[in-house]
mmCIF file of C-alpha atoms in Angstrom:
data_model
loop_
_atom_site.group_PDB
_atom_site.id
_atom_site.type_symbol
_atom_site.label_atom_id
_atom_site.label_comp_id
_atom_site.label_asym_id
_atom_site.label_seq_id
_atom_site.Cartn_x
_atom_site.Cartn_y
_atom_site.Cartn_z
ATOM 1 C CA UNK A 20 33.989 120.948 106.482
ATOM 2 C CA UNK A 21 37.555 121.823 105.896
ATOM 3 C CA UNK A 22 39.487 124.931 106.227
ATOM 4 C CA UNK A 23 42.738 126.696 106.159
ATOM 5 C CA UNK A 24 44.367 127.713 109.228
ATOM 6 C CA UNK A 25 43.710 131.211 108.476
ATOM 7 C CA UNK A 26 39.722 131.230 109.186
ATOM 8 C CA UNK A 27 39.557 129.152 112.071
ATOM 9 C CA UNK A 28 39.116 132.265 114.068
ATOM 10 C CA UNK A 29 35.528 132.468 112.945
ATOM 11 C CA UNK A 30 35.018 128.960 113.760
ATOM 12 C CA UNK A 31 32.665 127.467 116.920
ATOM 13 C CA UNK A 32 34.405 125.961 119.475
ATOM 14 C CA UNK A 33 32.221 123.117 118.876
ATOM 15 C CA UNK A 34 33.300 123.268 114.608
ATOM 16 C CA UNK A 35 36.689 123.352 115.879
ATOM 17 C CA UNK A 36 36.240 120.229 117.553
ATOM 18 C CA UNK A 37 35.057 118.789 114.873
ATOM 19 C CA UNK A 38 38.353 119.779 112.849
ATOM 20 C CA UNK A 39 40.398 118.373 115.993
ATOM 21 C CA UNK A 40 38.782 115.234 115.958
ATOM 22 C CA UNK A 41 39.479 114.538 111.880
ATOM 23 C CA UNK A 42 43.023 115.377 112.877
ATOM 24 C CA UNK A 43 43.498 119.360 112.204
ATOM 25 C CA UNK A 44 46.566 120.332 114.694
ATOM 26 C CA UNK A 45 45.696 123.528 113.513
ATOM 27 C CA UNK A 46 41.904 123.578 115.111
ATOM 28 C CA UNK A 47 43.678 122.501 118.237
ATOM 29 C CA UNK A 48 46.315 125.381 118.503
ATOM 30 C CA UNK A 49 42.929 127.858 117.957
ATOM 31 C CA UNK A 50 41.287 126.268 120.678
ATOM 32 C CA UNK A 51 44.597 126.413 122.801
ATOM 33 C CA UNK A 52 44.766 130.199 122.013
ATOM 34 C CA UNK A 53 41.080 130.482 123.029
ATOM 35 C CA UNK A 54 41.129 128.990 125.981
ATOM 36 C CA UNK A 55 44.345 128.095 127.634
ATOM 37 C CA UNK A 56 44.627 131.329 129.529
ATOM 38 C CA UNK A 57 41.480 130.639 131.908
ATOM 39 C CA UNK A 58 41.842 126.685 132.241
ATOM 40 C CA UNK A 59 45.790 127.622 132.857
ATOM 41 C CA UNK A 60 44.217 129.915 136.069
ATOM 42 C CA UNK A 61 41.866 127.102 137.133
ATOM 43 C CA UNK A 62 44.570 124.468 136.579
ATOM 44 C CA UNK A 63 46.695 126.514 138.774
ATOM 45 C CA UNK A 64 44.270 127.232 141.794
ATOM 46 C CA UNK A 65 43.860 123.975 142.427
ATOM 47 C CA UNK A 66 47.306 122.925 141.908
ATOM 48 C CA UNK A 67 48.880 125.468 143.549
ATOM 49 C CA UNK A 68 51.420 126.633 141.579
ATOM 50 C CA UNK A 69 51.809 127.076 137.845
ATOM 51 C CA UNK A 70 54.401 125.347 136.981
ATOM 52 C CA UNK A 71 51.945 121.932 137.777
ATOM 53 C CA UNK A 72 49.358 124.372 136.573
ATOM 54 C CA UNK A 73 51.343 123.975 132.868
ATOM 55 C CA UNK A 74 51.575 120.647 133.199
ATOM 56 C CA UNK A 75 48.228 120.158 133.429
ATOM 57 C CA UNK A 76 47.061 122.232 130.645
ATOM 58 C CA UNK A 77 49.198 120.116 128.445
ATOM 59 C CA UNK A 78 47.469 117.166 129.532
ATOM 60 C CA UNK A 79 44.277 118.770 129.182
ATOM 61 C CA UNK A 80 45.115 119.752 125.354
ATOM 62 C CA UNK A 81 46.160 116.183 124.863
ATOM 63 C CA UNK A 82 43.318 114.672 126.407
ATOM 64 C CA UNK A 83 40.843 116.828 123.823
ATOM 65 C CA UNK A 84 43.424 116.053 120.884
ATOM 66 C CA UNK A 85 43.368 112.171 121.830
ATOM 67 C CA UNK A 86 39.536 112.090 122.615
ATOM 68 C CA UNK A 87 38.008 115.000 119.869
ATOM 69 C CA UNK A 88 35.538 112.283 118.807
ATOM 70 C CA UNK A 89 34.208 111.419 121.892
ATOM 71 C CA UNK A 90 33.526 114.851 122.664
ATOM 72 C CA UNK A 91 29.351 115.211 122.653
ATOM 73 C CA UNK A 92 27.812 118.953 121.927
ATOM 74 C CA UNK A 93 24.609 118.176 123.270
ATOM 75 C CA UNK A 94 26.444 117.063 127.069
ATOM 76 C CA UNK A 95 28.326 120.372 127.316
ATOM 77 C CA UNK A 96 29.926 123.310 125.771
ATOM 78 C CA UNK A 97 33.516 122.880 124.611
ATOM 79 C CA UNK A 98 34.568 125.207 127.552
ATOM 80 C CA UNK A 99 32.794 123.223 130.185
ATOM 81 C CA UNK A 100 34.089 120.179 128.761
ATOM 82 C CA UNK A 101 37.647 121.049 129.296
ATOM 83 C CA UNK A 102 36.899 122.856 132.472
ATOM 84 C CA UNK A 103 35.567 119.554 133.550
ATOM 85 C CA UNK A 104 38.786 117.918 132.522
ATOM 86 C CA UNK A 105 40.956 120.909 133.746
ATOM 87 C CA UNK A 106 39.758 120.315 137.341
ATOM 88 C CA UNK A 107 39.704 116.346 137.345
ATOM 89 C CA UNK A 108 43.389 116.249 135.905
ATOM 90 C CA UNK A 109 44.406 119.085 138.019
ATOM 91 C CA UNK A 110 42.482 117.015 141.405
ATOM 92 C CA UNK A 111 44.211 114.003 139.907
ATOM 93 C CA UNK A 112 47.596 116.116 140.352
ATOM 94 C CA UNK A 113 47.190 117.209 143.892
ATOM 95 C CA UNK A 114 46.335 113.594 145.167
ATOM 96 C CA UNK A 115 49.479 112.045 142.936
ATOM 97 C CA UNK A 116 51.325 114.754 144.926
ATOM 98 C CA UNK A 117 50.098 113.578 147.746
ATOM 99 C CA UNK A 118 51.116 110.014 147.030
ATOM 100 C CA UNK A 119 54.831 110.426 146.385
ATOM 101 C CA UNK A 120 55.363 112.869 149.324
ATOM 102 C CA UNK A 121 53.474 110.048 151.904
ATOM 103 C CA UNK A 122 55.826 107.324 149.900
ATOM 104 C CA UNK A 123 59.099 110.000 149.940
ATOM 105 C CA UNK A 124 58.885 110.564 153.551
ATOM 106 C CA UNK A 125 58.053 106.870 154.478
ATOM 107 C CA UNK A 126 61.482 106.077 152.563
ATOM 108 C CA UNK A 127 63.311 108.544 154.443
ATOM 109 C CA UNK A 128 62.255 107.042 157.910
ATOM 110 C CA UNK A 129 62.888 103.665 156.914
ATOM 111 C CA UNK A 130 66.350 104.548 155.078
ATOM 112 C CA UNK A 131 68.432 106.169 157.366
ATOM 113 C CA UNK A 132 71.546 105.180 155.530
ATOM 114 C CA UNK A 133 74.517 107.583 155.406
ATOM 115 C CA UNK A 134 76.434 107.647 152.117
ATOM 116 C CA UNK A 135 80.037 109.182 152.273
ATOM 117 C CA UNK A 136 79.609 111.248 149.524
ATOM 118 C CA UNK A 137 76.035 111.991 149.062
ATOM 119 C CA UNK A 138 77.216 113.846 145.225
ATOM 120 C CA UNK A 139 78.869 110.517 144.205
ATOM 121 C CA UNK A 140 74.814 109.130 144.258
ATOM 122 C CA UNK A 141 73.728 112.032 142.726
ATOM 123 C CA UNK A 142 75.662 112.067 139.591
ATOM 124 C CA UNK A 143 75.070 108.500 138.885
ATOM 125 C CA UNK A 144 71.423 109.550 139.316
ATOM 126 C CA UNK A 145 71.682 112.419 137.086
ATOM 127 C CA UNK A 146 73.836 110.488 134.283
ATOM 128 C CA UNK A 147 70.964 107.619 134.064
ATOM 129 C CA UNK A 148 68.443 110.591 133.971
ATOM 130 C CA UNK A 149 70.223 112.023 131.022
ATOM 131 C CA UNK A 150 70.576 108.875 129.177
ATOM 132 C CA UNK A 151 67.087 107.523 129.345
ATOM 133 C CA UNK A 152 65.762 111.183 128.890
ATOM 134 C CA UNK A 153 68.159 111.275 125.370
ATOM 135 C CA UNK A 154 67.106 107.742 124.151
ATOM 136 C CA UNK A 155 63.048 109.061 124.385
ATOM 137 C CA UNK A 156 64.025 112.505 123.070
ATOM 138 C CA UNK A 157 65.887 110.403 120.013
ATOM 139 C CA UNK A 158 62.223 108.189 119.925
ATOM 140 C CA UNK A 159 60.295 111.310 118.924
ATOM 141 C CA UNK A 160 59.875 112.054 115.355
ATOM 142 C CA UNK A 161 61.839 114.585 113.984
ATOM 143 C CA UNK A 162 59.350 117.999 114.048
ATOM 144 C CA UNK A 163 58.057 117.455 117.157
ATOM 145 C CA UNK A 164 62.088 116.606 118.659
ATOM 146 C CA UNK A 165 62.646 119.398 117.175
ATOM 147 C CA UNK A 166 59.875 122.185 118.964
ATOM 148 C CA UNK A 167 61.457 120.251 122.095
ATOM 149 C CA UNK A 168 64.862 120.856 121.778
ATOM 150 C CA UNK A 169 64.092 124.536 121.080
ATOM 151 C CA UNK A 170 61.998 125.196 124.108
ATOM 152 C CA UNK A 171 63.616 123.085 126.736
ATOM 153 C CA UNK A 172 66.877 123.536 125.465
ATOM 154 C CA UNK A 173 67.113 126.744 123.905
ATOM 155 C CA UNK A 174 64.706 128.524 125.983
ATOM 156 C CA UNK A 175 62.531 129.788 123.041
ATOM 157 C CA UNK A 176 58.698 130.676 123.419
ATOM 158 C CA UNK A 177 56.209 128.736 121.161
ATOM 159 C CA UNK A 178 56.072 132.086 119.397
ATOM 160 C CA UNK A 179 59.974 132.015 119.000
ATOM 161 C CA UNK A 180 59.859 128.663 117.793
ATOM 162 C CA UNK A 181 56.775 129.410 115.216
ATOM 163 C CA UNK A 182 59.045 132.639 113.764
ATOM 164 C CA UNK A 183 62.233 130.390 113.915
ATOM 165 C CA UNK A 184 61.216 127.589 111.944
ATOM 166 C CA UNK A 185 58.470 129.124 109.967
ATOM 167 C CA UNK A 186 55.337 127.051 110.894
ATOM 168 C CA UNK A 187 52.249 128.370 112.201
ATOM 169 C CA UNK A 188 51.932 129.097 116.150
ATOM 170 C CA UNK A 189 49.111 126.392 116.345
ATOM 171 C CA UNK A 190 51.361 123.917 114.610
ATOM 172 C CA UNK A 191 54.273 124.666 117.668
ATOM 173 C CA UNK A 192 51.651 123.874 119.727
ATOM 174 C CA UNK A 193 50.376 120.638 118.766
ATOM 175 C CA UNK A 194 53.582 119.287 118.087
ATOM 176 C CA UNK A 195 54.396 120.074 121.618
ATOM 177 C CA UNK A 196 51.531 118.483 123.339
ATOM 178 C CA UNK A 197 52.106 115.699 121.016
ATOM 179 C CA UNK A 198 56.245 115.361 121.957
ATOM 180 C CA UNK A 199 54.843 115.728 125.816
ATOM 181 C CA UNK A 200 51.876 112.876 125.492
ATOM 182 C CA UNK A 201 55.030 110.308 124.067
ATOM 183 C CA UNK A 202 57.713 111.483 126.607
ATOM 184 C CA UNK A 203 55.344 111.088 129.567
ATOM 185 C CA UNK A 204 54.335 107.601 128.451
ATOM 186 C CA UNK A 205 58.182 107.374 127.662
ATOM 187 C CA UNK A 206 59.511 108.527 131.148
ATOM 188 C CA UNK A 207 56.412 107.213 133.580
ATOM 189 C CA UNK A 208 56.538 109.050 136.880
ATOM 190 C CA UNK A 209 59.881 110.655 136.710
ATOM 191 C CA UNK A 210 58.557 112.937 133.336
ATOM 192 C CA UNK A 211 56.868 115.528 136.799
ATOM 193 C CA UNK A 212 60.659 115.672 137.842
ATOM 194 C CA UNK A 213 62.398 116.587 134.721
ATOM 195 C CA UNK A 214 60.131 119.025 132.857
#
């Protein structure tokens, strides 16, 4: 079963997994548009604040693009299935959280070092930041560096970027949760501090 991006509306959740799992970008933007607005609230209730709320979505959508096949209709529905992952990334979240704050504040009490010019540290900081960010940005292939660059950089919606570049809104979304999935495995840990 095959189909053009313009009559996946009338597809199942469960077709559309179907279409993610044969590697349709397109049936995962449709299921994005379905459902990221309610696993974006749940994300964010148990995070407790949306801007870990969006990170976890993304992870979610990556999850179902990277594991379509395993998905099993007769275990759950599609939105129970990424509820259940919603709330297990999002718990996952809160006790990583957890972790670094514990491990920040055990640093502090340990390091009670003075520098003489505390921004001296911090630029150094930032300019490694910037160059390991660039060399992953320049690892990404070239469509999905580019839906990057326009959102993080220029500050454009995934609609912006769909109307910008002519692709469809699905396709701005895939490519995005792809470019994320590569930059976090890219960037370990510190990807929570830069995006």
């Amino acid at each position: 079963m095959t189909a053009n991006s313009s009559d996946l509306g009338s597809y199942s959740d469960s077709d559309l997994m179907l279409q993610v799992a044969s590697g349709r970008e397109a049936a995962l933007g449709e299921l994005f548009d379905r459902h990221s607005a309610s696993l974006l609230g749940l994300a964010t209730r148990i995070v407790g604040n949306p801007s870990d709320g969006e990170e976890v979505l993304q992870e979610v959508f990556l999850h179902a693009w990277s594991r379509a096949a395993g998905y099993d209709p007769g275990r759950s529905s599609v939105t129970t299935w990424l509820s259940l992952i919603t709330r297990s990334r999002s718990i996952d979240r809160l006790r990583s959280r957890k972790v670094v704050d514990r491990t920040t504040e055990a640093a502090r009490k340990e390091n009670r070092i003075h520098h003489e010019s505390p921004q001296a540290s911090g630029n150094v900081f930032l300019q490694q930041r910037r160059k390991r960010i660039g060399a992953a940005m320049r690892e990404l292939p070239e469509e999905q560096r580019q839906v990057v660059e326009l959102a993080y950089f220029k500050g454009l919606t995934q609609s912006e970027i769909a109307e910008s570049a002519s692709i469809p809104l699905g396709t701005v979304k895939t490519r995005t949760l792809l470019a994320m999935k590569k930059l976090r495995l890219a960037l370990g840990a510190e990807i929570g501090e830069l995006l």
